Amino acid sequence: MFSIFHYDFIVRAFAAGIITAVIAPAIGLFLVVRRYSLMADTLAHVSLVGVAIALLTGMDPVITSLATAVVVSVAIERLRETKKIFGESILALFLSGGLAVAVVLVSMGHGFSVNLVSYLFGSITTVSVPDIYIIAAAGVFILACLAVFYKQFFCIAFNEELAAANGLNVKLLNTLLIVLTAVSVSLSIRIVGALLIGALMIIPTVSAIQFKLSFKKTMALGIGFSLFSVISGLYASYYFNLATGGTIVVVALIVFCLSLLANRD
Amino acid sequence: MVKSRDKAEKMIEFKNVDFCYGDVPVLENVSFDVNAGDYLGVIGPNGGGKTTLLNLMLGLIKPSSGEIKVFGERIAELKKERAKIGYVPQRLSQLDANFPGTVDEIVGSGRTAGNGLFHVFSKIDKAAIERAIEIAGVNDLRKKLIGDLSGGQRQRVMIARALAGDPKLLILDEPTTGVDINAQEQFYHFLGELNHKHHLTIVFVSHDIDIIANEVHQMLLLNKRVVSYGEAKDLINKRYLDELYGNKIDFTFHPHHHH
C-alpha cells in the first residue's frame, strides 16, 4: 500500500496535498460564514493569469500565481469598499476576467498545452522540489496568521458592524483575510487545479457545519474531512489513473452527502 | 441618588454636532452630555437621526462638524478605553441560523477588542466572561449554537457579550426587535438592574416610546435636532410628543417603577 512513496513525485504531491488540505478549509470557514464562498474560485481564476505569465516567460508558476492573486485580491477588496460595483458581481467580473486574460496570454505563446490543463484540473506530477519549499513556507505563514488573528477574524465573521464598534480595524483585517485566501489558493492550484480549489475550501467546511459544533470544532472537523479527501483522492488518482483534483473533490462531495445524511432532522 | 449633573463624570459629550449625508443634513447642532450612572433613552421618528447618532457615539462615522467625546476623549484617541463601550446591535440581521458559533465563543469574543493580538485569555479575562454569563443569565445556554436560540435568548447573549468587556457604558440599538412581549418585559427589568445594581451607564435607542418612557431615567427626543432633553418624568408632555410624532399618538405615562 505504501509502495507508491518510492516515487519522489508522489512524496512531493502528498506533502503539498497535506499542507493544502489543512489550510484550505481553515480559511474556507471564514469565507463561508461571511458569504464569500465565491472568493476562492475568483482568486483561483485570477491566479491562472499568473500561471499563463509563467508559461510565457519560464518563471516559476507558483511564484507568479501567488503574486498575481495577492495583488488582485487587494484590488478586489478596495473596489468592494468603494461600493461602486453591485455585490457579488465584482467576483463574477474577476472570475471570468481572470480566465479570459489567462487564455489570451497562453494563446499569445504556444497555444493550449498539456501544461495549462494540469493547472486547470490539478496534477500530482507537477510539484517540484522548490515548489514544496514555497508551499511549506506559505503554509506556515497562513497558519501563523490564523493563530494570531483568530479572535479578531471570529469577531468579524460573527458581526462586522459589532467588530467595528468594538474598535477592530475591520478594513485591514478583511484585506488580510483576502490576501491569505489568495496565498492559499495559489498554493493549492498545483494539486487540485484552479477550477476545483474553491471546492476544497468550501465543501469540507460546509460538511463540517452540518454537525452543529462550535466554531473551533467546525474548523477542526473541516480540516479532518479535507485531509481525508486529499489523501484518499491522491491514492485513488494514482492507482486508477484519474484526474487528481477531480478525484479529491468527488471524495469531498461524498463526505458532504454522508454529512447531510448523518444530520437529518 | 442625588448628584449634581455638572459635577458628575461625563461619559458622552456632544457639542454642536452636525452630520450630513452628502448635502442632506441628518443631524443639526446636536449638543448633550451623558453622565455616569445615567439611563438614557433616545427616541424619535424613523429618519430622525437615531441610528446616525448611535454610529457617531460608537465612532463608526465622523461628524461633519462639532465635537464628540467619550470618557472625556475623542473617540479616535481612545485606545484601551474603547473596549469599555459595550454595544448591542439592533438585531443580528447578518446572522445565518447555521452560524457555527456557541454562546461561549460569542460571549468570549466580547473580550477580544480590549486585548492585543497575541493575547491569550488570562484568569481575569475568564472571570469577566464568567461574570457576564452569570449576570445575563445565559449559563444554561453556553454550549448551544447562537442560531438555535430564540430572539430573547440571543439578545441576552449579546448583552453578555457586551458585559464581557467590563463596559462603563452600554449602548443598545432597538434591542427588543423580534423579541416577544414577555421576554421584552424581563429584558427591560434586567437592563434596569444593570443600571442601578451594577452602576452601568446605559444609552438605549428606540422608536418604541411607550416602553422607553417607562423604563429610562433620562430622555433625548431627537428629530434631526434635539427636540428636548432631560429627566424622563419631566419630558412626558404631550407638546413634545406632538412635535416629534405629530398628534396621532395617544400616550399615557405610567407611574415610574424605578427609583
PDB file of N, CA and C in Angstrom, chain B residues 26-101:
ATOM      1  N   VAL B  26     -28.625  65.328   8.382  1.00  0.00           N
ATOM      2  CA  VAL B  26     -29.308  64.298   9.161  1.00  0.00           C
ATOM      3  C   VAL B  26     -29.412  64.736  10.617  1.00  0.00           C
ATOM      4  N   LEU B  27     -28.340  65.344  11.105  1.00  0.00           N
ATOM      5  CA  LEU B  27     -28.357  65.890  12.456  1.00  0.00           C
ATOM      6  C   LEU B  27     -27.883  67.339  12.400  1.00  0.00           C
ATOM      7  N   GLU B  28     -28.560  68.191  13.144  1.00  0.00           N
ATOM      8  CA  GLU B  28     -28.184  69.601  13.147  1.00  0.00           C
ATOM      9  C   GLU B  28     -27.971  70.097  14.561  1.00  0.00           C
ATOM     10  N   ASN B  29     -26.771  70.577  14.802  1.00  0.00           N
ATOM     11  CA  ASN B  29     -26.447  71.257  16.050  1.00  0.00           C
ATOM     12  C   ASN B  29     -26.884  70.474  17.295  1.00  0.00           C
ATOM     13  N   VAL B  30     -26.456  69.224  17.345  1.00  0.00           N
ATOM     14  CA  VAL B  30     -26.849  68.366  18.458  1.00  0.00           C
ATOM     15  C   VAL B  30     -25.845  68.503  19.599  1.00  0.00           C
ATOM     16  N   SER B  31     -26.331  68.905  20.767  1.00  0.00           N
ATOM     17  CA  SER B  31     -25.479  69.012  21.953  1.00  0.00           C
ATOM     18  C   SER B  31     -26.173  68.341  23.131  1.00  0.00           C
ATOM     19  N   PHE B  32     -25.468  67.498  23.815  1.00  0.00           N
ATOM     20  CA  PHE B  32     -25.965  66.930  25.079  1.00  0.00           C
ATOM     21  C   PHE B  32     -24.823  66.193  25.769  1.00  0.00           C
ATOM     22  N   ASP B  33     -24.976  65.944  27.067  1.00  0.00           N
ATOM     23  CA  ASP B  33     -23.999  65.151  27.820  1.00  0.00           C
ATOM     24  C   ASP B  33     -24.706  63.952  28.426  1.00  0.00           C
ATOM     25  N   VAL B  34     -23.998  62.845  28.507  1.00  0.00           N
ATOM     26  CA  VAL B  34     -24.488  61.693  29.260  1.00  0.00           C
ATOM     27  C   VAL B  34     -23.535  61.506  30.433  1.00  0.00           C
ATOM     28  N   ASN B  35     -24.082  61.505  31.648  1.00  0.00           N
ATOM     29  CA  ASN B  35     -23.244  61.379  32.839  1.00  0.00           C
ATOM     30  C   ASN B  35     -23.181  59.940  33.329  1.00  0.00           C
ATOM     31  N   ALA B  36     -22.156  59.664  34.130  1.00  0.00           N
ATOM     32  CA  ALA B  36     -22.009  58.335  34.715  1.00  0.00           C
ATOM     33  C   ALA B  36     -23.275  57.998  35.503  1.00  0.00           C
ATOM     34  N   GLY B  37     -23.798  56.812  35.298  1.00  0.00           N
ATOM     35  CA  GLY B  37     -24.978  56.365  36.031  1.00  0.00           C
ATOM     36  C   GLY B  37     -26.297  56.691  35.355  1.00  0.00           C
ATOM     37  N   ASP B  38     -26.245  57.455  34.265  1.00  0.00           N
ATOM     38  CA  ASP B  38     -27.486  57.789  33.550  1.00  0.00           C
ATOM     39  C   ASP B  38     -28.074  56.545  32.877  1.00  0.00           C
ATOM     40  N   TYR B  39     -29.373  56.601  32.670  1.00  0.00           N
ATOM     41  CA  TYR B  39     -30.055  55.578  31.888  1.00  0.00           C
ATOM     42  C   TYR B  39     -30.876  56.364  30.878  1.00  0.00           C
ATOM     43  N   LEU B  40     -30.285  56.566  29.719  1.00  0.00           N
ATOM     44  CA  LEU B  40     -30.837  57.484  28.728  1.00  0.00           C
ATOM     45  C   LEU B  40     -31.552  56.743  27.605  1.00  0.00           C
ATOM     46  N   GLY B  41     -32.749  57.178  27.317  1.00  0.00           N
ATOM     47  CA  GLY B  41     -33.451  56.678  26.142  1.00  0.00           C
ATOM     48  C   GLY B  41     -33.427  57.729  25.051  1.00  0.00           C
ATOM     49  N   VAL B  42     -32.997  57.328  23.855  1.00  0.00           N
ATOM     50  CA  VAL B  42     -33.034  58.237  22.717  1.00  0.00           C
ATOM     51  C   VAL B  42     -34.228  57.826  21.873  1.00  0.00           C
ATOM     52  N   ILE B  43     -35.195  58.706  21.728  1.00  0.00           N
ATOM     53  CA  ILE B  43     -36.344  58.350  20.918  1.00  0.00           C
ATOM     54  C   ILE B  43     -36.574  59.395  19.842  1.00  0.00           C
ATOM     55  N   GLY B  44     -37.291  58.962  18.827  1.00  0.00           N
ATOM     56  CA  GLY B  44     -37.577  59.864  17.726  1.00  0.00           C
ATOM     57  C   GLY B  44     -38.121  59.058  16.569  1.00  0.00           C
ATOM     58  N   PRO B  45     -38.711  59.729  15.597  1.00  0.00           N
ATOM     59  CA  PRO B  45     -39.301  59.018  14.466  1.00  0.00           C
ATOM     60  C   PRO B  45     -38.218  58.396  13.579  1.00  0.00           C
ATOM     61  N   ASN B  46     -38.627  57.439  12.752  1.00  0.00           N
ATOM     62  CA  ASN B  46     -37.689  56.893  11.776  1.00  0.00           C
ATOM     63  C   ASN B  46     -37.230  58.013  10.865  1.00  0.00           C
ATOM     64  N   GLY B  47     -35.957  58.031  10.556  1.00  0.00           N
ATOM     65  CA  GLY B  47     -35.421  59.119   9.745  1.00  0.00           C
ATOM     66  C   GLY B  47     -35.068  60.344  10.574  1.00  0.00           C
ATOM     67  N   GLY B  48     -35.248  60.251  11.891  1.00  0.00           N
ATOM     68  CA  GLY B  48     -34.950  61.389  12.763  1.00  0.00           C
ATOM     69  C   GLY B  48     -33.490  61.459  13.173  1.00  0.00           C
ATOM     70  N   GLY B  49     -32.695  60.465  12.755  1.00  0.00           N
ATOM     71  CA  GLY B  49     -31.259  60.520  13.014  1.00  0.00           C
ATOM     72  C   GLY B  49     -30.784  59.685  14.191  1.00  0.00           C
ATOM     73  N   LYS B  50     -31.651  58.785  14.706  1.00  0.00           N
ATOM     74  CA  LYS B  50     -31.257  57.975  15.867  1.00  0.00           C
ATOM     75  C   LYS B  50     -30.052  57.092  15.566  1.00  0.00           C
ATOM     76  N   THR B  51     -30.136  56.383  14.450  1.00  0.00           N
ATOM     77  CA  THR B  51     -29.052  55.460  14.106  1.00  0.00           C
ATOM     78  C   THR B  51     -27.759  56.221  13.830  1.00  0.00           C
ATOM     79  N   THR B  52     -27.894  57.385  13.189  1.00  0.00           N
ATOM     80  CA  THR B  52     -26.713  58.208  12.924  1.00  0.00           C
ATOM     81  C   THR B  52     -26.060  58.648  14.240  1.00  0.00           C
ATOM     82  N   LEU B  53     -26.907  59.060  15.178  1.00  0.00           N
ATOM     83  CA  LEU B  53     -26.393  59.480  16.486  1.00  0.00           C
ATOM     84  C   LEU B  53     -25.602  58.343  17.137  1.00  0.00           C
ATOM     85  N   LEU B  54     -26.179  57.147  17.035  1.00  0.00           N
ATOM     86  CA  LEU B  54     -25.548  55.975  17.619  1.00  0.00           C
ATOM     87  C   LEU B  54     -24.206  55.666  16.952  1.00  0.00           C
ATOM     88  N   ASN B  55     -24.200  55.713  15.615  1.00  0.00           N
ATOM     89  CA  ASN B  55     -22.955  55.445  14.890  1.00  0.00           C
ATOM     90  C   ASN B  55     -21.882  56.478  15.217  1.00  0.00           C
ATOM     91  N   LEU B  56     -22.316  57.704  15.481  1.00  0.00           N
ATOM     92  CA  LEU B  56     -21.364  58.740  15.884  1.00  0.00           C
ATOM     93  C   LEU B  56     -20.772  58.421  17.260  1.00  0.00           C
ATOM     94  N   MET B  57     -21.653  57.999  18.194  1.00  0.00           N
ATOM     95  CA  MET B  57     -21.192  57.642  19.544  1.00  0.00           C
ATOM     96  C   MET B  57     -20.182  56.509  19.514  1.00  0.00           C
ATOM     97  N   LEU B  58     -20.399  55.572  18.590  1.00  0.00           N
ATOM     98  CA  LEU B  58     -19.534  54.397  18.514  1.00  0.00           C
ATOM     99  C   LEU B  58     -18.278  54.672  17.696  1.00  0.00           C
ATOM    100  N   GLY B  59     -18.214  55.861  17.097  1.00  0.00           N
ATOM    101  CA  GLY B  59     -17.045  56.190  16.294  1.00  0.00           C
ATOM    102  C   GLY B  59     -17.038  55.500  14.942  1.00  0.00           C
ATOM    103  N   LEU B  60     -18.187  54.995  14.508  1.00  0.00           N
ATOM    104  CA  LEU B  60     -18.243  54.323  13.205  1.00  0.00           C
ATOM    105  C   LEU B  60     -18.269  55.342  12.071  1.00  0.00           C
ATOM    106  N   ILE B  61     -18.776  56.555  12.359  1.00  0.00           N
ATOM    107  CA  ILE B  61     -18.743  57.641  11.390  1.00  0.00           C
ATOM    108  C   ILE B  61     -18.245  58.899  12.119  1.00  0.00           C
ATOM    109  N   LYS B  62     -17.796  59.874  11.333  1.00  0.00           N
ATOM    110  CA  LYS B  62     -17.271  61.105  11.934  1.00  0.00           C
ATOM    111  C   LYS B  62     -18.264  62.245  11.703  1.00  0.00           C
ATOM    112  N   PRO B  63     -18.393  63.161  12.654  1.00  0.00           N
ATOM    113  CA  PRO B  63     -19.328  64.269  12.461  1.00  0.00           C
ATOM    114  C   PRO B  63     -18.847  65.203  11.350  1.00  0.00           C
ATOM    115  N   SER B  64     -19.805  65.840  10.654  1.00  0.00           N
ATOM    116  CA  SER B  64     -19.435  66.825   9.629  1.00  0.00           C
ATOM    117  C   SER B  64     -18.831  68.045  10.309  1.00  0.00           C
ATOM    118  N   SER B  65     -19.394  68.418  11.456  1.00  0.00           N
ATOM    119  CA  SER B  65     -18.757  69.445  12.277  1.00  0.00           C
ATOM    120  C   SER B  65     -19.182  69.236  13.726  1.00  0.00           C
ATOM    121  N   GLY B  66     -18.496  69.908  14.638  1.00  0.00           N
ATOM    122  CA  GLY B  66     -18.781  69.722  16.058  1.00  0.00           C
ATOM    123  C   GLY B  66     -17.833  68.711  16.672  1.00  0.00           C
ATOM    124  N   GLU B  67     -18.045  68.460  17.955  1.00  0.00           N
ATOM    125  CA  GLU B  67     -17.099  67.613  18.670  1.00  0.00           C
ATOM    126  C   GLU B  67     -17.829  66.549  19.480  1.00  0.00           C
ATOM    127  N   ILE B  68     -17.281  65.337  19.460  1.00  0.00           N
ATOM    128  CA  ILE B  68     -17.847  64.250  20.256  1.00  0.00           C
ATOM    129  C   ILE B  68     -16.748  63.671  21.130  1.00  0.00           C
ATOM    130  N   LYS B  69     -17.028  63.561  22.414  1.00  0.00           N
ATOM    131  CA  LYS B  69     -16.074  62.913  23.304  1.00  0.00           C
ATOM    132  C   LYS B  69     -16.751  61.764  24.034  1.00  0.00           C
ATOM    133  N   VAL B  70     -16.010  60.684  24.226  1.00  0.00           N
ATOM    134  CA  VAL B  70     -16.480  59.574  25.040  1.00  0.00           C
ATOM    135  C   VAL B  70     -15.422  59.360  26.116  1.00  0.00           C
ATOM    136  N   PHE B  71     -15.849  59.249  27.359  1.00  0.00           N
ATOM    137  CA  PHE B  71     -14.929  59.146  28.501  1.00  0.00           C
ATOM    138  C   PHE B  71     -13.935  60.315  28.497  1.00  0.00           C
ATOM    139  N   GLY B  72     -14.378  61.475  28.042  1.00  0.00           N
ATOM    140  CA  GLY B  72     -13.540  62.655  28.067  1.00  0.00           C
ATOM    141  C   GLY B  72     -12.518  62.762  26.952  1.00  0.00           C
ATOM    142  N   GLU B  73     -12.517  61.795  26.033  1.00  0.00           N
ATOM    143  CA  GLU B  73     -11.548  61.819  24.931  1.00  0.00           C
ATOM    144  C   GLU B  73     -12.292  61.728  23.606  1.00  0.00           C
ATOM    145  N   ARG B  74     -11.666  62.250  22.546  1.00  0.00           N
ATOM    146  CA  ARG B  74     -12.228  61.982  21.227  1.00  0.00           C
ATOM    147  C   ARG B  74     -12.134  60.485  20.954  1.00  0.00           C
ATOM    148  N   ILE B  75     -13.160  59.959  20.263  1.00  0.00           N
ATOM    149  CA  ILE B  75     -13.224  58.508  20.083  1.00  0.00           C
ATOM    150  C   ILE B  75     -11.989  57.968  19.369  1.00  0.00           C
ATOM    151  N   ALA B  76     -11.514  58.727  18.375  1.00  0.00           N
ATOM    152  CA  ALA B  76     -10.348  58.267  17.626  1.00  0.00           C
ATOM    153  C   ALA B  76      -9.121  58.152  18.527  1.00  0.00           C
ATOM    154  N   GLU B  77      -9.121  58.907  19.634  1.00  0.00           N
ATOM    155  CA  GLU B  77      -7.961  58.869  20.532  1.00  0.00           C
ATOM    156  C   GLU B  77      -8.120  57.875  21.670  1.00  0.00           C
ATOM    157  N   LEU B  78      -9.300  57.269  21.763  1.00  0.00           N
ATOM    158  CA  LEU B  78      -9.486  56.237  22.785  1.00  0.00           C
ATOM    159  C   LEU B  78      -8.677  55.023  22.383  1.00  0.00           C
ATOM    160  N   LYS B  79      -7.938  54.469  23.311  1.00  0.00           N
ATOM    161  CA  LYS B  79      -7.223  53.248  22.957  1.00  0.00           C
ATOM    162  C   LYS B  79      -7.848  52.076  23.704  1.00  0.00           C
ATOM    163  N   LYS B  80      -7.254  51.696  24.815  1.00  0.00           N
ATOM    164  CA  LYS B  80      -7.808  50.582  25.603  1.00  0.00           C
ATOM    165  C   LYS B  80      -9.234  50.887  26.068  1.00  0.00           C
ATOM    166  N   GLU B  81      -9.474  52.185  26.364  1.00  0.00           N
ATOM    167  CA  GLU B  81     -10.783  52.602  26.876  1.00  0.00           C
ATOM    168  C   GLU B  81     -11.905  52.315  25.884  1.00  0.00           C
ATOM    169  N   ARG B  82     -11.552  52.236  24.621  1.00  0.00           N
ATOM    170  CA  ARG B  82     -12.531  51.963  23.576  1.00  0.00           C
ATOM    171  C   ARG B  82     -13.329  50.697  23.893  1.00  0.00           C
ATOM    172  N   ALA B  83     -12.623  49.733  24.494  1.00  0.00           N
ATOM    173  CA  ALA B  83     -13.266  48.458  24.829  1.00  0.00           C
ATOM    174  C   ALA B  83     -14.263  48.612  25.969  1.00  0.00           C
ATOM    175  N   LYS B  84     -14.263  49.769  26.620  1.00  0.00           N
ATOM    176  CA  LYS B  84     -15.204  49.985  27.725  1.00  0.00           C
ATOM    177  C   LYS B  84     -16.563  50.473  27.231  1.00  0.00           C
ATOM    178  N   ILE B  85     -16.711  50.560  25.911  1.00  0.00           N
ATOM    179  CA  ILE B  85     -18.034  50.818  25.338  1.00  0.00           C
ATOM    180  C   ILE B  85     -18.622  49.459  24.961  1.00  0.00           C
ATOM    181  N   GLY B  86     -19.691  49.071  25.644  1.00  0.00           N
ATOM    182  CA  GLY B  86     -20.366  47.836  25.263  1.00  0.00           C
ATOM    183  C   GLY B  86     -21.480  48.168  24.294  1.00  0.00           C
ATOM    184  N   TYR B  87     -21.578  47.399  23.219  1.00  0.00           N
ATOM    185  CA  TYR B  87     -22.579  47.720  22.199  1.00  0.00           C
ATOM    186  C   TYR B  87     -23.428  46.489  21.896  1.00  0.00           C
ATOM    187  N   VAL B  88     -24.738  46.696  21.866  1.00  0.00           N
ATOM    188  CA  VAL B  88     -25.665  45.622  21.493  1.00  0.00           C
ATOM    189  C   VAL B  88     -26.411  46.079  20.240  1.00  0.00           C
ATOM    190  N   PRO B  89     -26.130  45.457  19.108  1.00  0.00           N
ATOM    191  CA  PRO B  89     -26.721  45.929  17.854  1.00  0.00           C
ATOM    192  C   PRO B  89     -28.213  45.598  17.769  1.00  0.00           C
ATOM    193  N   GLN B  90     -28.859  46.237  16.815  1.00  0.00           N
ATOM    194  CA  GLN B  90     -30.310  46.151  16.675  1.00  0.00           C
ATOM    195  C   GLN B  90     -30.811  44.721  16.622  1.00  0.00           C
ATOM    196  N   ARG B  91     -30.413  44.014  15.644  1.00  0.00           N
ATOM    197  CA  ARG B  91     -30.729  42.589  15.633  1.00  0.00           C
ATOM    198  C   ARG B  91     -29.619  41.944  14.844  1.00  0.00           C
ATOM    199  N   LEU B  92     -29.506  40.664  14.984  1.00  0.00           N
ATOM    200  CA  LEU B  92     -28.381  40.003  14.324  1.00  0.00           C
ATOM    201  C   LEU B  92     -28.772  39.737  12.880  1.00  0.00           C
ATOM    202  N   SER B  93     -28.966  40.841  12.149  1.00  0.00           N
ATOM    203  CA  SER B  93     -29.532  40.697  10.808  1.00  0.00           C
ATOM    204  C   SER B  93     -28.600  39.931   9.873  1.00  0.00           C
ATOM    205  N   GLN B  94     -27.296  40.060  10.117  1.00  0.00           N
ATOM    206  CA  GLN B  94     -26.363  39.344   9.234  1.00  0.00           C
ATOM    207  C   GLN B  94     -26.274  37.866   9.590  1.00  0.00           C
ATOM    208  N   LEU B  95     -26.831  37.534  10.755  1.00  0.00           N
ATOM    209  CA  LEU B  95     -26.564  36.205  11.289  1.00  0.00           C
ATOM    210  C   LEU B  95     -27.344  35.131  10.542  1.00  0.00           C
ATOM    211  N   ASP B  96     -26.616  34.155  10.036  1.00  0.00           N
ATOM    212  CA  ASP B  96     -27.224  32.989   9.420  1.00  0.00           C
ATOM    213  C   ASP B  96     -27.551  32.007  10.536  1.00  0.00           C
ATOM    214  N   ALA B  97     -28.716  31.367  10.447  1.00  0.00           N
ATOM    215  CA  ALA B  97     -29.112  30.427  11.505  1.00  0.00           C
ATOM    216  C   ALA B  97     -28.104  29.295  11.637  1.00  0.00           C
ATOM    217  N   ASN B  98     -27.294  29.067  10.600  1.00  0.00           N
ATOM    218  CA  ASN B  98     -26.310  27.975  10.649  1.00  0.00           C
ATOM    219  C   ASN B  98     -24.952  28.429  11.144  1.00  0.00           C
ATOM    220  N   PHE B  99     -24.835  29.677  11.610  1.00  0.00           N
ATOM    221  CA  PHE B  99     -23.518  30.154  12.022  1.00  0.00           C
ATOM    222  C   PHE B  99     -22.940  29.246  13.104  1.00  0.00           C
ATOM    223  N   PRO B 100     -21.751  28.674  12.853  1.00  0.00           N
ATOM    224  CA  PRO B 100     -21.205  27.709  13.802  1.00  0.00           C
ATOM    225  C   PRO B 100     -20.476  28.398  14.951  1.00  0.00           C
ATOM    226  N   GLY B 101     -21.216  29.031  15.842  1.00  0.00           N
ATOM    227  CA  GLY B 101     -20.581  29.658  16.998  1.00  0.00           C
ATOM    228  C   GLY B 101     -21.418  29.375  18.227  1.00  0.00           C
TER     229      GLY B 101
END
